[in-house]
Tab-separated table of C-alpha atoms (C1' of nucleotides) in Angstrom:
chain	number	residue	atom	x	y	z
A	535	MET	CA	174.184	84.413	-37.164
A	536	ASP	CA	177.843	85.123	-36.557
A	537	ASN	CA	178.844	87.308	-33.650
A	538	ARG	CA	182.529	87.331	-34.484
A	539	LYS	CA	184.592	90.405	-35.501
A	540	ILE	CA	187.080	89.530	-38.206
A	541	LEU	CA	189.518	91.860	-39.928
A	542	LEU	CA	191.234	91.408	-43.149
A	543	VAL	CA	194.321	93.637	-43.585
A	544	ASP	CA	195.325	93.826	-47.176
A	545	MET	CA	198.340	95.929	-48.236
A	546	ASN	CA	197.845	98.198	-51.343
A	547	ALA	CA	200.103	97.509	-54.281
A	548	PHE	CA	202.480	95.938	-51.761
A	549	PHE	CA	205.802	95.261	-53.675
A	550	ALA	CA	205.473	98.520	-55.560
A	551	GLY	CA	204.659	100.333	-52.366
A	552	VAL	CA	207.792	98.971	-50.660
A	553	GLU	CA	209.951	99.985	-53.558
A	554	GLN	CA	208.519	103.416	-53.697
A	555	GLN	CA	209.137	103.719	-49.911
A	556	SER	CA	212.714	102.736	-50.093
A	557	ASN	CA	213.486	104.827	-53.145
A	558	PRO	CA	211.894	108.410	-53.019
A	559	HIS	CA	212.502	108.908	-56.682
A	560	LEU	CA	209.915	106.276	-57.515
A	561	ARG	CA	207.161	108.016	-55.517
A	562	GLY	CA	204.307	109.322	-57.634
A	563	LYS	CA	205.488	107.484	-60.638
A	564	PRO	CA	204.242	104.292	-62.393
A	565	VAL	CA	206.330	101.458	-61.035
A	566	LEU	CA	206.195	97.888	-62.264
A	567	VAL	CA	207.735	95.042	-60.234
A	568	GLY	CA	208.400	91.817	-61.903
A	569	GLY	CA	210.273	88.694	-60.901
A	570	GLY	CA	213.022	89.061	-63.345
A	571	VAL	CA	212.649	91.564	-66.094
A	572	GLY	CA	212.865	89.219	-69.087
A	573	LYS	CA	210.625	89.260	-72.176
A	574	ARG	CA	208.447	86.623	-70.881
A	575	SER	CA	207.927	87.976	-67.339
A	576	VAL	CA	204.686	89.228	-65.988
A	577	VAL	CA	203.808	92.096	-63.613
A	578	ALA	CA	203.944	90.859	-59.964
A	579	ALA	CA	202.787	94.173	-58.611
A	580	CYS	CA	202.350	97.776	-59.819
A	581	SER	CA	201.886	101.118	-58.223
A	582	TYR	CA	198.542	102.934	-58.537
A	583	GLU	CA	200.080	105.324	-61.009
A	584	ALA	CA	200.585	102.313	-63.341
A	585	LYS	CA	197.124	100.953	-62.583
A	586	TRP	CA	195.685	104.147	-63.833
A	587	CYS	CA	197.223	103.366	-67.266
A	588	GLY	CA	195.399	100.044	-67.276
A	589	VAL	CA	198.100	97.856	-65.972
A	590	SER	CA	197.252	95.045	-63.640
A	591	SER	CA	199.146	92.366	-61.845
A	592	GLY	CA	199.618	89.145	-63.863
A	593	MET	CA	199.841	91.076	-67.085
A	594	PRO	CA	202.754	90.356	-69.410
A	595	LEU	CA	205.462	92.950	-68.880
A	596	MET	CA	205.708	93.688	-72.536
A	597	LYS	CA	201.986	94.525	-72.623
A	598	ALA	CA	202.240	96.633	-69.472
A	599	LEU	CA	205.042	98.646	-71.078
A	600	LYS	CA	203.035	99.280	-74.112
A	601	LEU	CA	200.165	100.632	-72.014
A	602	CYS	CA	202.528	102.626	-69.784
A	603	PRO	CA	205.712	103.386	-71.653
A	604	ASP	CA	207.051	105.604	-68.899
A	605	ALA	CA	206.816	102.932	-66.220
A	606	ILE	CA	209.906	102.186	-64.194
A	607	LEU	CA	210.767	98.565	-64.113
A	608	ILE	CA	212.026	97.039	-60.985
A	609	GLU	CA	213.289	93.454	-60.423
A	610	GLY	CA	211.594	92.186	-57.294
A	611	ASN	CA	213.611	91.586	-54.058
A	612	SER	CA	211.734	88.935	-52.076
A	613	SER	CA	213.673	89.355	-48.820
A	614	LYS	CA	212.807	93.083	-48.669
A	615	TYR	CA	209.157	92.227	-48.903
A	616	THR	CA	209.411	89.403	-46.378
A	617	ASP	CA	210.988	91.652	-43.871
A	618	THR	CA	208.324	94.377	-44.360
A	619	SER	CA	205.651	91.717	-44.117
A	620	LYS	CA	207.022	90.547	-40.712
A	621	ARG	CA	206.912	94.084	-39.406
A	622	ILE	CA	203.362	94.559	-40.586
A	623	PHE	CA	202.177	91.353	-38.927
A	624	LYS	CA	203.991	92.365	-35.813
A	625	ILE	CA	201.931	95.467	-35.601
A	626	CYS	CA	198.704	93.449	-36.099
A	627	ARG	CA	199.729	91.069	-33.431
A	628	ASP	CA	199.433	93.783	-30.898
A	629	TYR	CA	195.672	93.606	-31.211
A	630	THR	CA	195.136	89.839	-31.118
A	631	ASP	CA	197.130	86.631	-31.301
A	632	ARG	CA	194.380	85.082	-33.297
A	633	LEU	CA	196.040	86.125	-36.517
A	634	GLU	CA	196.222	84.194	-39.726
A	635	ILE	CA	198.872	84.873	-42.169
A	636	TYR	CA	197.103	84.472	-45.498
A	637	SER	CA	199.795	85.662	-47.769
A	638	ILE	CA	202.833	87.831	-47.813
A	639	ASP	CA	200.723	90.950	-47.697
A	640	GLU	CA	197.448	89.863	-46.143
A	641	CYS	CA	196.331	88.584	-42.762
A	642	PHE	CA	192.987	87.749	-41.098
A	643	MET	CA	192.495	88.750	-37.461
A	644	ASP	CA	189.791	87.518	-35.089
A	645	VAL	CA	189.423	90.353	-32.539
A	646	THR	CA	186.143	89.147	-31.091
A	647	SER	CA	187.540	88.845	-27.617
A	648	THR	CA	190.076	91.620	-27.714
A	649	GLN	CA	188.341	94.467	-29.567
A	650	SER	CA	186.966	95.986	-26.301
A	651	LEU	CA	190.415	96.711	-25.096
A	652	PHE	CA	190.812	99.053	-28.018
A	653	GLY	CA	187.470	100.666	-28.281
A	654	GLY	CA	186.020	98.251	-30.867
A	655	ALA	CA	186.938	96.591	-34.171
A	656	TRP	CA	186.737	99.964	-36.067
A	657	GLU	CA	189.382	101.459	-33.777
A	658	VAL	CA	191.547	98.446	-34.141
A	659	GLY	CA	191.371	99.074	-37.910
A	660	ARG	CA	192.151	102.694	-37.565
A	661	GLY	CA	195.097	101.987	-35.211
A	662	ILE	CA	196.681	99.404	-37.545
A	663	LYS	CA	196.237	101.704	-40.583
A	664	SER	CA	197.848	104.653	-38.809
A	665	ARG	CA	200.819	102.716	-37.410
A	666	ILE	CA	201.545	101.015	-40.796
A	667	ARG	CA	201.534	104.340	-42.380
A	668	THR	CA	203.734	106.160	-39.886
A	669	LYS	CA	206.077	103.335	-39.185
A	670	LEU	CA	206.408	101.949	-42.745
A	671	GLY	CA	205.015	104.549	-45.045
A	672	LEU	CA	202.579	102.145	-46.534
A	673	THR	CA	198.862	102.097	-46.964
A	674	CYS	CA	196.444	99.128	-46.647
A	675	SER	CA	192.774	98.436	-46.972
A	676	ILE	CA	191.100	96.833	-44.062
A	677	GLY	CA	187.720	95.018	-44.077
A	678	ILE	CA	185.773	94.252	-41.003
A	679	ALA	CA	182.878	91.745	-40.865
A	680	PRO	CA	181.358	88.776	-38.978
A	681	ASN	CA	183.450	86.282	-41.016
A	682	LYS	CA	186.441	85.881	-43.373
A	683	MET	CA	184.529	85.848	-46.613
A	684	LEU	CA	182.765	89.146	-45.871
A	685	ALA	CA	185.896	90.675	-44.424
A	686	LYS	CA	187.693	90.008	-47.626
A	687	LEU	CA	184.858	91.490	-49.597
A	688	ALA	CA	184.899	94.618	-47.420
A	689	SER	CA	188.594	95.157	-47.838
A	690	ASN	CA	188.090	95.138	-51.504
A	691	MET	CA	185.437	97.724	-51.480
A	692	LYS	CA	187.746	100.676	-51.029
A	693	LYS	CA	191.263	100.721	-52.443
A	694	PRO	CA	193.667	102.126	-51.790
A	695	ASP	CA	193.651	103.181	-48.135
A	696	GLY	CA	190.141	101.900	-47.112
A	697	LEU	CA	188.505	100.964	-43.927
A	698	THR	CA	185.169	99.330	-44.563
A	699	GLU	CA	182.806	97.367	-42.370
A	700	ILE	CA	180.140	94.997	-43.495
A	701	LYS	CA	177.725	94.218	-40.695
A	702	TRP	CA	175.665	91.118	-40.724
A	703	SER	CA	172.522	93.035	-41.478
A	704	ASP	CA	174.259	94.728	-44.508
A	705	ALA	CA	175.204	91.414	-46.109
A	706	PRO	CA	172.082	90.878	-48.172
A	707	SER	CA	172.225	94.239	-49.808
A	708	VAL	CA	175.918	94.081	-50.454
A	709	LEU	CA	175.498	90.609	-51.987
A	710	GLU	CA	172.370	91.203	-54.046
A	711	ASN	CA	174.004	92.633	-57.076
A	712	LEU	CA	177.600	91.631	-56.563
A	713	PRO	CA	179.072	89.613	-59.523
A	714	VAL	CA	179.666	86.025	-58.354
A	715	THR	CA	183.244	86.199	-59.578
A	716	LYS	CA	184.011	88.864	-56.852
A	717	LEU	CA	183.524	86.159	-54.274
A	718	HIS	CA	186.735	84.570	-52.992
A	719	GLY	CA	187.029	81.076	-54.527
A	720	ILE	CA	184.872	81.654	-57.577
A	721	GLY	CA	187.205	82.124	-60.536
A	722	ASP	CA	186.529	82.432	-64.241
A	723	ARG	CA	185.728	78.776	-64.771
A	724	THR	CA	183.192	78.416	-61.978
A	725	GLY	CA	181.848	81.853	-62.872
A	726	ALA	CA	181.284	80.677	-66.469
A	727	GLN	CA	179.571	77.565	-65.303
A	728	LEU	CA	177.269	79.653	-63.034
A	729	ALA	CA	176.509	82.074	-65.834
A	730	TYR	CA	175.471	79.227	-67.963
A	731	MET	CA	173.001	78.298	-65.240
A	732	GLY	CA	171.764	81.822	-65.333
A	733	ILE	CA	173.485	82.821	-62.009
A	734	THR	CA	175.600	85.929	-62.287
A	735	THR	CA	175.169	87.646	-58.970
A	736	ALA	CA	175.828	86.543	-55.389
A	737	GLY	CA	172.169	87.235	-54.590
A	738	GLN	CA	170.978	84.735	-57.132
A	739	LEU	CA	173.586	82.244	-55.965
A	740	GLY	CA	172.213	82.472	-52.417
A	741	ARG	CA	168.655	81.801	-53.789
A	742	THR	CA	169.629	78.836	-55.891
A	743	PRO	CA	168.645	75.542	-54.202
A	744	ARG	CA	171.475	73.929	-52.460
A	745	ASP	CA	170.775	70.494	-54.153
A	746	LYS	CA	170.991	72.007	-57.560
A	747	LEU	CA	174.400	73.366	-56.771
A	748	LYS	CA	175.509	70.185	-55.168
A	749	ARG	CA	174.559	68.179	-58.261
A	750	LYS	CA	176.585	70.472	-60.441
A	751	PHE	CA	179.588	71.197	-58.311
A	752	GLY	CA	179.657	68.374	-55.878
A	753	ILE	CA	181.127	69.159	-52.409
A	754	ILE	CA	181.724	72.879	-53.166
A	755	GLY	CA	178.035	73.198	-54.085
A	756	ASP	CA	177.457	73.575	-50.390
A	757	VAL	CA	180.037	76.250	-50.038
A	758	LEU	CA	178.704	78.081	-52.956
A	759	HIS	CA	175.203	78.159	-51.554
A	760	GLU	CA	176.416	79.587	-48.238
A	761	MET	CA	178.757	82.090	-49.848
A	762	GLY	CA	175.743	83.391	-51.741
A	763	GLN	CA	174.064	84.058	-48.416
A	764	GLY	CA	177.187	85.623	-46.809
A	765	ILE	CA	177.761	82.616	-44.553
A	766	ASP	CA	181.283	81.408	-43.787
A	767	ARG	CA	182.054	79.478	-40.747
A	768	SER	CA	185.692	78.929	-41.348
A	769	PRO	CA	187.822	79.938	-38.400
A	770	VAL	CA	190.790	82.208	-38.368
A	771	VAL	CA	193.660	79.684	-37.981
A	772	PRO	CA	196.480	81.424	-35.959
A	773	TYR	CA	199.921	81.384	-37.428
A	774	TYR	CA	201.185	79.376	-34.491
A	775	ASP	CA	199.124	76.371	-35.398
A	776	SER	CA	199.135	76.613	-39.222
A	777	PRO	CA	199.706	73.389	-40.822
A	778	ASP	CA	203.028	72.169	-42.194
A	779	MET	CA	203.884	72.695	-45.822
A	780	LYS	CA	202.635	70.146	-48.287
A	781	SER	CA	205.146	70.649	-51.080
A	782	ILE	CA	208.132	72.659	-52.088
A	783	GLY	CA	208.921	73.275	-55.709
A	784	HIS	CA	210.564	75.614	-58.198
A	785	SER	CA	209.826	76.242	-61.851
A	786	TYR	CA	211.416	78.232	-64.585
A	787	THR	CA	210.282	79.595	-67.925
A	788	LEU	CA	213.190	79.476	-70.291
A	789	SER	CA	213.920	82.713	-72.184
A	790	LYS	CA	213.609	80.765	-75.391
A	791	ASN	CA	211.814	77.483	-76.077
A	792	THR	CA	214.166	74.543	-76.670
A	793	ARG	CA	214.508	70.961	-77.360
A	794	ASP	CA	218.192	70.797	-76.434
A	795	PRO	CA	218.659	68.099	-73.881
A	796	ASP	CA	221.754	69.926	-72.469
A	797	ILE	CA	219.593	72.870	-71.547
A	798	ILE	CA	216.660	70.825	-70.419
A	799	TYR	CA	218.597	68.472	-68.102
A	800	GLY	CA	220.838	71.303	-66.932
A	801	GLN	CA	217.885	73.291	-65.875
A	802	LEU	CA	216.276	70.277	-64.182
A	803	GLN	CA	219.454	69.840	-62.210
A	804	ARG	CA	219.476	73.472	-61.245
A	805	LEU	CA	215.912	73.390	-60.071
A	806	SER	CA	216.443	70.163	-58.290
A	807	GLU	CA	219.381	71.716	-56.339
A	808	LYS	CA	217.179	74.668	-55.411
A	809	VAL	CA	214.403	72.461	-54.112
A	810	GLY	CA	216.793	70.373	-52.142
A	811	ARG	CA	218.364	73.372	-50.586
A	812	ARG	CA	215.071	74.681	-49.440
A	813	LEU	CA	213.941	71.320	-48.192
A	814	ARG	CA	217.096	71.193	-45.947
A	815	ALA	CA	216.809	74.797	-44.914
A	816	GLU	CA	213.376	74.159	-43.609
A	817	ASN	CA	214.154	70.805	-42.268
A	818	TYR	CA	211.867	68.747	-44.596
A	819	ALA	CA	212.327	65.717	-46.650
A	820	GLY	CA	209.795	64.282	-49.210
A	821	LYS	CA	208.961	61.080	-50.894
A	822	THR	CA	207.328	62.224	-54.027
A	823	VAL	CA	209.146	63.916	-56.903
A	824	SER	CA	207.086	65.766	-59.630
A	825	LEU	CA	208.267	66.988	-62.988
A	826	VAL	CA	206.350	69.712	-64.750
A	827	VAL	CA	206.781	70.440	-68.415
A	828	ARG	CA	205.034	73.160	-70.359
A	829	TYR	CA	205.358	73.045	-74.142
A	830	GLU	CA	205.605	75.870	-76.592
A	831	ASP	CA	201.797	75.633	-77.120
A	832	MET	CA	201.299	76.248	-73.328
A	833	HIS	CA	200.052	72.616	-72.864
A	834	THR	CA	201.348	71.617	-69.334
A	835	PHE	CA	201.614	68.223	-67.817
A	836	SER	CA	203.091	66.769	-64.683
A	837	ARG	CA	204.280	63.242	-63.924
A	838	ARG	CA	205.264	62.200	-60.418
A	839	LYS	CA	206.983	59.240	-58.865
A	840	THR	CA	206.667	58.218	-55.173
A	841	LEU	CA	209.732	56.625	-53.728
A	842	SER	CA	209.980	54.206	-50.804
A	843	TYR	CA	212.185	56.608	-48.814
A	844	TYR	CA	212.425	60.343	-48.118
A	845	LEU	CA	214.966	62.535	-49.814
A	846	ASP	CA	216.306	66.098	-49.494
A	847	ASP	CA	219.378	66.011	-51.758
A	848	GLY	CA	219.360	67.887	-54.978
A	849	TYR	CA	221.100	65.104	-56.839
A	850	ASP	CA	218.561	62.504	-55.700
A	851	ILE	CA	215.712	64.776	-56.734
A	852	TYR	CA	217.449	65.323	-60.094
A	853	LYS	CA	217.875	61.568	-60.654
A	854	ALA	CA	214.112	61.073	-60.060
A	855	ALA	CA	213.030	64.117	-62.212
A	856	SER	CA	215.343	63.367	-65.095
A	857	ALA	CA	214.193	59.789	-65.139
A	858	ILE	CA	210.666	60.949	-65.661
A	859	MET	CA	211.890	63.381	-68.281
A	860	ARG	CA	213.600	60.643	-70.206
A	861	GLU	CA	210.336	58.694	-70.583
A	862	GLN	CA	208.780	61.630	-72.499
A	863	LYS	CA	208.971	61.430	-76.180
A	864	ASP	CA	207.116	64.578	-77.003
A	865	PRO	CA	208.553	66.318	-80.136
A	866	ARG	CA	207.344	69.747	-78.984
A	867	SER	CA	209.638	72.401	-77.915
A	868	VAL	CA	209.850	73.147	-74.100
A	869	ARG	CA	208.884	76.395	-72.599
A	870	LEU	CA	208.806	75.784	-68.802
A	871	LEU	CA	210.327	73.194	-66.459
A	872	GLY	CA	209.316	72.566	-62.881
A	873	VAL	CA	210.463	70.230	-60.116
A	874	CYS	CA	208.501	69.724	-56.967
A	875	VAL	CA	208.732	67.506	-53.918
A	876	SER	CA	205.725	66.548	-51.920
A	877	ASN	CA	204.634	63.917	-49.428
A	878	LEU	CA	206.744	65.844	-46.909
A	879	THR	CA	207.813	65.022	-43.488
A	880	LYS	CA	209.337	67.414	-40.957
A	881	GLY	CA	212.217	66.845	-38.585
A	882	MET	CA	213.259	63.208	-38.272
A	883	TYR	CA	212.894	60.972	-41.219
A	884	GLN	CA	214.205	57.742	-42.584
A	885	LEU	CA	216.892	58.354	-45.116
A	886	ASP	CA	217.705	55.869	-47.828
A	887	LEU	CA	219.457	52.960	-46.046
A	888	PHE	CA	222.356	53.263	-48.461
A	889	THR	CA	222.992	56.956	-47.913
A	890	ASN	CA	226.520	57.455	-46.982
A	891	PRO	CA	226.593	59.358	-43.599
A	892	ARG	CA	229.373	61.517	-44.956
A	893	LYS	CA	227.057	62.783	-47.637
A	894	LYS	CA	224.960	64.436	-44.972
A	895	GLU	CA	228.122	66.304	-43.780
A	896	LEU	CA	229.042	67.387	-47.232
A	897	MET	CA	225.540	68.759	-47.882
A	898	LYS	CA	225.717	70.705	-44.694
A	899	THR	CA	228.986	72.260	-45.640
A	900	VAL	CA	227.592	73.235	-49.094
A	901	ASP	CA	224.539	74.803	-47.582
A	902	THR	CA	226.620	76.825	-45.095
A	903	LEU	CA	228.784	78.232	-47.890
A	904	ASN	CA	225.790	79.069	-50.078
A	905	ASP	CA	223.994	80.796	-47.149
A	906	LYS	CA	227.134	82.897	-46.717
A	907	TYR	CA	228.027	83.701	-50.271
A	908	GLY	CA	224.796	83.371	-52.134
A	909	GLU	CA	222.870	80.656	-54.024
A	910	PHE	CA	224.973	78.393	-56.309
A	911	THR	CA	228.309	79.649	-55.135
A	912	VAL	CA	228.984	75.999	-54.692
A	913	ARG	CA	227.263	73.846	-57.158
A	914	PRO	CA	227.715	70.577	-59.081
A	915	ALA	CA	230.547	70.916	-61.555
A	916	SER	CA	228.225	70.033	-64.514
A	917	MET	CA	226.353	73.176	-63.966
A	918	VAL	CA	229.347	75.350	-64.642
A	919	GLY	CA	229.502	74.125	-68.063
A	920	LEU	CA	225.838	74.814	-68.593
A	921	GLU	CA	226.362	78.511	-67.900
A	922	ALA	CA	228.829	78.836	-70.785
A	923	ARG	CA	226.540	76.814	-73.064
A	924	LEU	CA	223.606	79.028	-72.224
A	925	LYS	CA	225.666	82.101	-73.185
A	926	THR	CA	226.602	80.561	-76.459
A	927	HIS	CA	223.006	79.769	-77.253
A	928	GLY	CA	222.045	83.301	-76.676
A	929	PHE	CA	220.117	82.615	-73.555
A	930	ALA	CA	220.558	86.175	-72.216
A	931	GLY	CA	219.789	87.026	-68.635
A	932	LYS	CA	220.489	85.749	-65.268
A	933	HIS	CA	219.690	82.087	-65.239
A	934	TYR	CA	221.132	81.522	-61.788
A	935	ASP	CA	219.045	84.152	-59.961
A	936	ASP	CA	217.115	83.303	-56.917
A	937	SER	CA	213.656	83.301	-58.394
A	938	TRP	CA	211.411	84.998	-55.887
A	939	GLU	CA	208.135	84.371	-54.336
A	940	THR	CA	204.880	86.257	-54.127
B	84	DT	C1'	203.341	92.109	-76.218
B	85	DC	C1'	200.940	86.446	-75.894
B	86	DT	C1'	200.260	84.242	-71.090
B	87	DG	C1'	205.476	84.019	-63.999
B	88	DG	C1'	206.176	81.499	-59.878
B	89	DG	C1'	204.794	79.565	-55.532
B	90	DG	C1'	201.376	77.241	-53.418
B	91	DT	C1'	196.612	74.606	-51.768
B	92	DC	C1'	192.701	71.567	-52.232
B	93	DC	C1'	189.678	68.438	-54.833
B	94	DT	C1'	188.387	64.557	-57.974
B	95	DA	C1'	188.378	60.468	-60.751
B	96	DG	C1'	190.230	56.418	-61.745
B	97	DG	C1'	193.497	52.538	-61.192
B	98	DA	C1'	196.230	49.187	-58.394
B	99	DC	C1'	196.126	46.453	-54.742
B	100	DC	C1'	194.607	44.035	-50.563
B	101	DC	C1'	191.336	41.611	-47.564
C	1005	DT	C1'	181.557	32.276	-67.050
C	1006	DC	C1'	180.045	35.991	-63.363
C	1007	DT	C1'	181.877	39.583	-60.867
C	1008	DG	C1'	180.994	42.476	-54.083
C	1009	DG	C1'	182.500	45.942	-51.148
C	1010	DG	C1'	185.613	48.628	-48.219
C	1011	DG	C1'	189.831	50.643	-47.597
C	1012	DT	C1'	194.401	52.800	-48.801
C	1013	DC	C1'	197.711	54.556	-51.710
C	1014	DC	C1'	199.066	56.639	-55.818
C	1015	DT	C1'	198.587	59.458	-60.181
C	1016	DA	C1'	197.126	63.248	-63.331
C	1017	DG	C1'	194.830	67.179	-63.960
C	1018	DG	C1'	191.813	71.068	-62.941
C	1019	DA	C1'	190.600	75.067	-60.396
C	1020	DC	C1'	191.829	78.694	-57.568
C	1021	DC	C1'	194.549	82.121	-54.903
C	1022	DC	C1'	198.297	85.762	-54.139
DNA sequence: TCTGGGGTCCTAGGACCC
DNA sequence: TCTGGGGTCCTAGGACCC
C-alpha cells in the first residue's frame, strides 16, 4: 500500500503546440514538426488536427503528408522547446522540489508532503494546468496516483487537456482489461512474448505467478509481476540529484545511401566534431568511442573501442571512430552513421600524457567562436571540401545543421 | 511513403587475473 | 589429460522510451 501522491505532467503535442503558440497562423491547423524536413525524416510531433488525419509521431514524413496533404511542415527548433520546457518545470517547482525531469515535456512530482499547502493533489494539478495555459498558452495532461507507473497511466487516460486520478482502490479495475502494451516499459517485443504466453491484459499479468515470469524474462519478471498489480516502488528522483550522463553521441541518416569513403569519413569527422564539442560544453570526457553503422537493409551494428585515457577532442574521436570503420569490409551501402562517446567522467580527468597543452587553448578558442557564430563556423579544413563534394553528389539539404533533440 | 535522433538499462559471453 | 570459482572489465546487441 502506497500513500504517496505522485503527479505526472505531460505536455500535449508539445513541439507542435509551441509552434502554434508562437505563430498564430498555425493554430487550428494540422502541423507536423520534424527534425529536418528531408525525404527520410519522421514526424517528431504533430498537432491534434494532424492526429485526426491518422498521423502519429514516429511516422515517416512522406507517409504523414499522404494522410494529411494540407499539413504544414515545420523544421524543429530545439532551443525554443528547451526554453519552454524550463518555464514549465519552473511552474511545477512551485508545488514541490521533489520533481523529476523525465523528458523535455514530462515531469514527475512527489507532492505527498506539500499537497496540503495547496488544498490537495487535485488542486495542485488544476493550478499547474491553469498556469501553463495562461502563461504559455499550452495544454497538458496530468495524472495523479500513488506511484509513478499509475500516474503515467492516468495521464494517458485523457488527452488532450486531462486531469485524471487513479486511487489505489481504483487500480484493480483500471488494470483488469488494460492491454499490457499500455504499461510503461512493455513494448512490442515483450508484448508479443506475453501474448504468446496467453497474457494480453495487465490484470492477467498480475495474476501470472511471479516465478513463471522470472523464468521467462529474468530480472524484469519481478517488475512485470508488480506492474500487473499496479505496484511501483520507484522513487521520484529530484532533478538536483539526477545521475550524470552516461554517453553523448550523434548520428545522421544520409539523404542517399552511399559507399563513397569521402562521404562516409567526412560525415564521421563531422559527427566526431559535434560530439567533442558537446563533451567540452558539458565538461565531460570519455574513454570509449563507439561507431554505429546502419546499412541500406536497415541492419545496424555497433563497434566500440575503450582507450586508456579520456578524450574530448573531435579529432581524437574521429581517429578512433574511423579506425573502427576501416576494419569493416561490408559491401553494403551505408544509410546511417553514428559516433558516441561513453565511459564518461565529469570535471577533472587525466588527459592523454602526450596532449600538447596548447591544444586545449586552441579548442577553447574554437568553442568560443562557434558558440558566438554558430556550429561549424570554425571547422577542420577537410570539412570544407566535403561540403562542395556533397553538392556535386546531389546530396541536397543542410548537412551541417544542428541536429536537434527530442 | 518504407522506417529520425537522443538516450538508458540489461544480458551474455570472452579475456584476464588471482 | 582434466579442468574451479570469484571478480572485473570489456564488447555487441536487444529492448525500450520520448
